[in-house]
CSV table of C-alpha atoms and ligand atoms in Angstrom, one decimal:
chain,number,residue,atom,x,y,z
A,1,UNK,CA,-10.8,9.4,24.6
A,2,UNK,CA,-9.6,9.4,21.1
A,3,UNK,CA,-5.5,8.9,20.9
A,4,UNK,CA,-4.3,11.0,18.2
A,5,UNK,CA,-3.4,8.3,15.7
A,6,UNK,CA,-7.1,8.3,15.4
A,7,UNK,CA,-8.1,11.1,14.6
A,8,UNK,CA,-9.9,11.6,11.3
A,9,UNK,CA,-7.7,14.5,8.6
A,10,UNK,CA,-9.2,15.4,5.5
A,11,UNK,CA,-7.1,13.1,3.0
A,12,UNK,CA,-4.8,14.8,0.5
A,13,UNK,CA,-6.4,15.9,-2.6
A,14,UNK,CA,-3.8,14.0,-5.2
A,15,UNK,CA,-1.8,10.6,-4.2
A,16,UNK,CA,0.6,9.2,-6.4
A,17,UNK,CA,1.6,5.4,-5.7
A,18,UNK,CA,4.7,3.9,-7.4
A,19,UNK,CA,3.1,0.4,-7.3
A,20,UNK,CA,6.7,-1.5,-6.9
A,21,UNK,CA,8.1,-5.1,-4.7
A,22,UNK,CA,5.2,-7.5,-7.1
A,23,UNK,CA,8.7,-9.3,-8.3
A,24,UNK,CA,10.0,-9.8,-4.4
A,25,UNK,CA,6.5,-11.1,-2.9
A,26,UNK,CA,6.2,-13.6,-5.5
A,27,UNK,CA,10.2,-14.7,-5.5
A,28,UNK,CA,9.2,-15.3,-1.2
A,29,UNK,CA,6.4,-17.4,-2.2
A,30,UNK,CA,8.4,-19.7,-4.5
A,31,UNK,CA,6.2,-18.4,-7.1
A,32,UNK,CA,6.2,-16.8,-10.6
A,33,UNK,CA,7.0,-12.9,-11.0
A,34,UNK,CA,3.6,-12.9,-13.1
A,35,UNK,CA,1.9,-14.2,-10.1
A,36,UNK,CA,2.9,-11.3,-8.0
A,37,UNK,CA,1.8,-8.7,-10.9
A,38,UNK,CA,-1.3,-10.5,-10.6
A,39,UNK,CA,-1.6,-10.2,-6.6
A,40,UNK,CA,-0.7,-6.0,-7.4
A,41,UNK,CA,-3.3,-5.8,-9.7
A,42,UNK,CA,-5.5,-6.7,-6.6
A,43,UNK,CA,-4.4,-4.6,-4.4
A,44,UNK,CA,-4.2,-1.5,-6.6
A,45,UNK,CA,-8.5,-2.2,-7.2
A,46,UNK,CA,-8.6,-2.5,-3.5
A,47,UNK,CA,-6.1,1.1,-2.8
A,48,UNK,CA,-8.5,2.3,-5.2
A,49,UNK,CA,-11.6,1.5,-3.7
A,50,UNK,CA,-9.9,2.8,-0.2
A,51,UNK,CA,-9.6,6.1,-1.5
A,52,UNK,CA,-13.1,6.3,-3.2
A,53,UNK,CA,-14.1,6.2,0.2
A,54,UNK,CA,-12.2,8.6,1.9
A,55,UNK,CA,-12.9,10.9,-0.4
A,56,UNK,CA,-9.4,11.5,-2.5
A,57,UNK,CA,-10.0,12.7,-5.5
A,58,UNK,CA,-7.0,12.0,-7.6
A,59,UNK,CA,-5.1,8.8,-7.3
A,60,UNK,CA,-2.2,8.3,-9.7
A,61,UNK,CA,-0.5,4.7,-9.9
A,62,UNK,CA,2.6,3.6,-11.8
A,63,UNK,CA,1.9,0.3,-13.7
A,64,UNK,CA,4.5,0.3,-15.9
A,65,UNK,CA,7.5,2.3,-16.6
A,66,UNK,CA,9.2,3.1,-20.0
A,67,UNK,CA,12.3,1.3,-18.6
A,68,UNK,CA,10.7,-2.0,-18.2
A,69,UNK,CA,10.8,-2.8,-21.7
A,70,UNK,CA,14.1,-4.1,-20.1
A,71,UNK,CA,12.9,-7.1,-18.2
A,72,UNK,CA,12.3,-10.8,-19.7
A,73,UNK,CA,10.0,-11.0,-22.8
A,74,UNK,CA,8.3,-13.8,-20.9
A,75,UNK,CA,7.7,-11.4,-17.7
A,76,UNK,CA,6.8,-8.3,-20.3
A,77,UNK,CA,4.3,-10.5,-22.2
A,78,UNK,CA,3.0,-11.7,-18.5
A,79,UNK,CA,2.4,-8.2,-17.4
A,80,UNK,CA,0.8,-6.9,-20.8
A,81,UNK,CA,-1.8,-10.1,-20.8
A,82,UNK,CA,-2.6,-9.2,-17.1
A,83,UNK,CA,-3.4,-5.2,-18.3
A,84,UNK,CA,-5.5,-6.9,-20.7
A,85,UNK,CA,-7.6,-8.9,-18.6
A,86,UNK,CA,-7.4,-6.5,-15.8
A,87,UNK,CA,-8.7,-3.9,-17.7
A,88,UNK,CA,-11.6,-5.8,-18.8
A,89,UNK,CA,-12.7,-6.1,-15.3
A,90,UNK,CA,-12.3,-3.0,-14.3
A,91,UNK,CA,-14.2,-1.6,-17.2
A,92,UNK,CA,-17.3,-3.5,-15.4
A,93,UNK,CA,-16.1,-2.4,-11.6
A,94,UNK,CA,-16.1,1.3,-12.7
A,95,UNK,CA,-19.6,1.1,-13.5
A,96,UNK,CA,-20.5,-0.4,-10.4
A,97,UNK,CA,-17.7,1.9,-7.9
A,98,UNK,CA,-17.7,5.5,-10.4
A,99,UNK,CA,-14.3,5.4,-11.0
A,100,UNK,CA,-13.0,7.5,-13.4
A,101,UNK,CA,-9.7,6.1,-16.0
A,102,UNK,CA,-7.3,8.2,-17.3
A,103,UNK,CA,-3.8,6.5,-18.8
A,104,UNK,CA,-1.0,8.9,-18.3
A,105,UNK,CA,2.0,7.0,-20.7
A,106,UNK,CA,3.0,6.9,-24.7
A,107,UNK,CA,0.4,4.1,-25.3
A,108,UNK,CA,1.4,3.9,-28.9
A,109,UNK,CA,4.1,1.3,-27.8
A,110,UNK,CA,0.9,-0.9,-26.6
A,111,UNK,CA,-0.9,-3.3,-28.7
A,112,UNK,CA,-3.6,-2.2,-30.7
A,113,UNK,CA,-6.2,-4.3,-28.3
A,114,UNK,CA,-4.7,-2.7,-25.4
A,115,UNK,CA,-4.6,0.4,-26.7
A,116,UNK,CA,-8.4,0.1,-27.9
A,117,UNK,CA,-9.1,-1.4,-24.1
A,118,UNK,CA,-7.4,1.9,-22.5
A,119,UNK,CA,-9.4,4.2,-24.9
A,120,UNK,CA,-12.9,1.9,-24.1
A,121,UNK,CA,-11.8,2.7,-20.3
A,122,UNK,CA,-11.5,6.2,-20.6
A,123,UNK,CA,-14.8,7.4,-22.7
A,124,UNK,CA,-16.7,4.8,-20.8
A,125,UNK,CA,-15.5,5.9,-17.5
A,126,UNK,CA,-15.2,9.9,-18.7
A,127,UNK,CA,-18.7,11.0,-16.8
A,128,UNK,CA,-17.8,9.5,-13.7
A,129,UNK,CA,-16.8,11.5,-10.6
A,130,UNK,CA,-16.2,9.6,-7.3
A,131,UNK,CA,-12.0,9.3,-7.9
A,132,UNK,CA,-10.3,9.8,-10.9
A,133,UNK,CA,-7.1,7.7,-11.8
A,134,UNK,CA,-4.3,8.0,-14.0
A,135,UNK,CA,-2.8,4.8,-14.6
A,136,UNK,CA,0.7,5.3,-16.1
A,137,UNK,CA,1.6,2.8,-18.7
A,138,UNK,CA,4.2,2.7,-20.6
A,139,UNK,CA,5.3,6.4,-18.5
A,140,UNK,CA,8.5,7.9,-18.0
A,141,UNK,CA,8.5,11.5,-16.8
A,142,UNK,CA,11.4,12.4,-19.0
A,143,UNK,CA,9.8,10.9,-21.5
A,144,UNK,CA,6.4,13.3,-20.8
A,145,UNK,CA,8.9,16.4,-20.7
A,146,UNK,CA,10.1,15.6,-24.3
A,147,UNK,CA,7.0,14.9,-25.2
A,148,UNK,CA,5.6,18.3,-24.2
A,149,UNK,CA,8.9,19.7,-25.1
A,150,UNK,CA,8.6,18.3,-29.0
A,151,UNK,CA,4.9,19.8,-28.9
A,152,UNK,CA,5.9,23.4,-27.9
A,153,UNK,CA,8.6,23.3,-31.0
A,154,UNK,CA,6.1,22.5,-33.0
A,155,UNK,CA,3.7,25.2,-31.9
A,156,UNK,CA,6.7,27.5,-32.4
A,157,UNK,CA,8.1,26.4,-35.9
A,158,UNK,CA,4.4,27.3,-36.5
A,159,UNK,CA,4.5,30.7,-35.6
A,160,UNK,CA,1.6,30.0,-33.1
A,161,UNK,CA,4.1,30.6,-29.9
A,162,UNK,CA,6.9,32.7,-29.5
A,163,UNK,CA,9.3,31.3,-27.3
A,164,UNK,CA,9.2,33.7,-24.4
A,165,UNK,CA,5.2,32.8,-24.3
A,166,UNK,CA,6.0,29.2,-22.5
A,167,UNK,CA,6.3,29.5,-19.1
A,168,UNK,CA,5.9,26.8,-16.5
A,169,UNK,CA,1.8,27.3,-16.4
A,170,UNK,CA,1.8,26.9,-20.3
A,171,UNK,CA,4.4,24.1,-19.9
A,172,UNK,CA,2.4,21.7,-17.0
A,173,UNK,CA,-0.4,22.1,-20.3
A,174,UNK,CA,1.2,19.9,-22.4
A,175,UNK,CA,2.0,17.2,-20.0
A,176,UNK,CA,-0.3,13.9,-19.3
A,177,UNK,CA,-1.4,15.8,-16.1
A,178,UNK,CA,-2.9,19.2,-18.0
A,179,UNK,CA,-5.2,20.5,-15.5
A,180,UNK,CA,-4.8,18.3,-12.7
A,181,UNK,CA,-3.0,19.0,-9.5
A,182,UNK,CA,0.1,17.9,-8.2
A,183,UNK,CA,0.0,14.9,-5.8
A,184,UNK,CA,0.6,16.4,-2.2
A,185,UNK,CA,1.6,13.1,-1.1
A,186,UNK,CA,3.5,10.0,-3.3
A,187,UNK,CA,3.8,7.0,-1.9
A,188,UNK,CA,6.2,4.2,-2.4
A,189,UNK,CA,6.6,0.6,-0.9
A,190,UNK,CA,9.1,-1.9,-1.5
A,191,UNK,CA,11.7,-0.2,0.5
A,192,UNK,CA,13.1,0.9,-2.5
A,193,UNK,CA,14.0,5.2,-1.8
A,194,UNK,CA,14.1,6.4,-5.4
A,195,UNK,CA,11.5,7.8,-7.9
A,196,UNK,CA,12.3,6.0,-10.5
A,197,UNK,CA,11.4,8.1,-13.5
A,198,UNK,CA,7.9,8.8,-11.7
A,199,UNK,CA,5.8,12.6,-12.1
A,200,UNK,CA,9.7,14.6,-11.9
A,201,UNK,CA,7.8,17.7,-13.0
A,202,UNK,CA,4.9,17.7,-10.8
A,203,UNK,CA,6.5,15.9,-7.4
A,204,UNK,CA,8.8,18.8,-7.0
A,205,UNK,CA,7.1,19.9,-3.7
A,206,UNK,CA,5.2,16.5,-3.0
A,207,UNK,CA,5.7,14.6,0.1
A,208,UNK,CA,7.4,11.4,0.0
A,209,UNK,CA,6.7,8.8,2.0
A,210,UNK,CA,8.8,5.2,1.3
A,211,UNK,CA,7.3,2.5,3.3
A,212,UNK,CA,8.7,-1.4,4.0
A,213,UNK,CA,5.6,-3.5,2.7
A,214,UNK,CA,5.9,-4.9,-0.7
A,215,UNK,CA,3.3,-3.9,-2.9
A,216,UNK,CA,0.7,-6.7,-3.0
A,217,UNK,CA,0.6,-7.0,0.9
A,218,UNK,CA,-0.1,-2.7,1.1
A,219,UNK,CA,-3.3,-2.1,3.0
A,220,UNK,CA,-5.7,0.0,3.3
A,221,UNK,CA,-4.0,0.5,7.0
A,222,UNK,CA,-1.0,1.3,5.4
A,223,UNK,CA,-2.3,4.2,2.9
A,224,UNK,CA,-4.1,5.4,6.2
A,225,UNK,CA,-0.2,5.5,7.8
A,226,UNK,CA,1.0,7.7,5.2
A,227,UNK,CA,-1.9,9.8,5.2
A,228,UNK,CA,-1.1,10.0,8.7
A,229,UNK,CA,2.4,10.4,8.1
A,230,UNK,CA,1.7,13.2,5.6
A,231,UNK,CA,-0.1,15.2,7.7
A,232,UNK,CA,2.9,15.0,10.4
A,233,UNK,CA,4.7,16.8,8.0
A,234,UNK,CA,5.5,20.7,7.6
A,235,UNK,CA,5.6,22.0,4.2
A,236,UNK,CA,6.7,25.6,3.0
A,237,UNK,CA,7.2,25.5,-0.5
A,238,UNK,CA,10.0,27.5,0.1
A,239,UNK,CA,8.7,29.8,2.0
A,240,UNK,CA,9.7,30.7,6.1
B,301,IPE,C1,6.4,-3.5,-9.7
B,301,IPE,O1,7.0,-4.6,-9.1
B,301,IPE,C2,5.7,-3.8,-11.0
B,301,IPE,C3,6.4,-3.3,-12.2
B,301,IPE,C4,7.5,-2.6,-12.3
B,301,IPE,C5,5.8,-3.7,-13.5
B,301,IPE,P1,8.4,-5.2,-9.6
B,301,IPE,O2,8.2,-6.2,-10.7
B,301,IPE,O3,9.4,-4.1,-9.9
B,301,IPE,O4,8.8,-5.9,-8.2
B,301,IPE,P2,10.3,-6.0,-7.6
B,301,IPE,O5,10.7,-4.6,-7.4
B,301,IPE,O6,11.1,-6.8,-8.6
B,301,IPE,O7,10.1,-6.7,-6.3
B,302,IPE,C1,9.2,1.5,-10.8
B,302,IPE,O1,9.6,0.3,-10.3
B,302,IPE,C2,8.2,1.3,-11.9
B,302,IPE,C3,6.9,0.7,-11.5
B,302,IPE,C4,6.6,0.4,-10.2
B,302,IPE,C5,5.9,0.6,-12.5
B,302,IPE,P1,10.9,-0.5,-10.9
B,302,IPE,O2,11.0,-1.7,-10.1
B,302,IPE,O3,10.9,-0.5,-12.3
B,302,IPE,O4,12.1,0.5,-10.4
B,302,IPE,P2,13.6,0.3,-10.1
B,302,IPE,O5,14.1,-0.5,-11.3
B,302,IPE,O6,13.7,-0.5,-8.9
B,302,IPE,O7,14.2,1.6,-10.0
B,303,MG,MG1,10.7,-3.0,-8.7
């Protein structure tokens, strides 16, 4: 007989994945913090794939932060040539797997070849179905608030909005995540029990599940784990 643990749930519709411990799995290994980037950027295409075939439909990863500007040029520079190349590669898996690319992030801080390699990505990959992800580069959610916040003003100065017209439904509109749903389920590894600046406006009634693996050694086991883990879970949304 089938234990439990086995047993096959629906996945969640949206998981969200703060992609964190590259820096601590390379520092065990004696190696470069760019060669533990690199080892993440592997295990994200194989998360990814995971998904595709369990049938999630959203999967939304956190790359790269707006605070991260803060760490060594050398390991910035590292990172940004990796997105490069990465991206490159992708662009021919996503053919091959139907992925569909999204960026959620102020890109304009990019360089104009990555910025032209996210925007390649995203019209290339823009018909595809099987998963979509939003790849936040360059993301901060405060930074999406004012973002939406600035946009809204603007509408307003115009005489297009009154300000009694924005409400939270109008609001989520002007965020990176317009029209998709909130993650049900957001996942972070490293051990680390903090969001870091990650989705504040649409995690509000997510699940969080922080898990002791360092990013480039999280499996496809472990996703299943917190899918399990997920569905253990009771939520109310306030409700009784
Ligand atoms: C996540 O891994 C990748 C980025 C934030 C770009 P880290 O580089 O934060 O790894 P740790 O947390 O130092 O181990
Ligand atoms: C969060 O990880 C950002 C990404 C994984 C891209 P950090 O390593 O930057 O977060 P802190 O500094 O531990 O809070
Ligand atoms: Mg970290």
């Amino acid at each position: 007989m089938a234990s439990p643990k086995k047993e096959i749930l629906p996945p969640p519709r949206h998981i969200a994945i703060i992609m964190d411990g590259n820096g601590r799995w390379a520092k065990k290994r004696g190696l470069p913090r760019t060669a533990g980037h690199a080892a993440g950027a592997e295990t994200f295409r194989r998360i990814a794939n995971h998904c595709r075939k369990l049938g999630v439909q959203y999967l939304t990863v956190y790359a790269f932060s707006t605070e991260n500007w803060k760490r060594s040029q050398e390991e910035v520079s590292g990172i940004m040539k990796l997105l490069g190349r990465y991206l490159q590669e992708a662009l021919e898996d996503m053919e091959k797997n139907h992925v569909r690319f999204r960026f959620w992030g102020d890109l304009s801080k990019l360089s104009p070849e990555l910025q032209q390699l996210c925007l390649a990505a995203q019209s290339r990959s823009g018909g595809y179905q099987d998963v979509q992800v939003h790849f936040c580069l360059n993301y901060g959610g405060r930074d999406e608030i004012v973002h939406a916040a600035r946009a809204l003003a603007e509408q307003v100065r115009q005489g297009a909005l009154k300000p009694g017209d924005i409400d939270e439904a109008l609001f989520s509109q002007y965020l990176y995540s317009a029209n998709v749903p909130d993650p049900e389920l957001v996942i972070r590894p490293s051990g680390e029990m903090r969001t870091s600046n990650f989705l504040p406006w649409q995690s509000v009634y997510s699940e969080f599940v922080f898990m002791n693996v360092l990013w480039p050694d999280f499996s496809p086991q472990d996703l299943d784990e917190a899918i399990a883990e997920y569905h253990r879970r009771s939520r109310r949304f306030g409700g009784a």
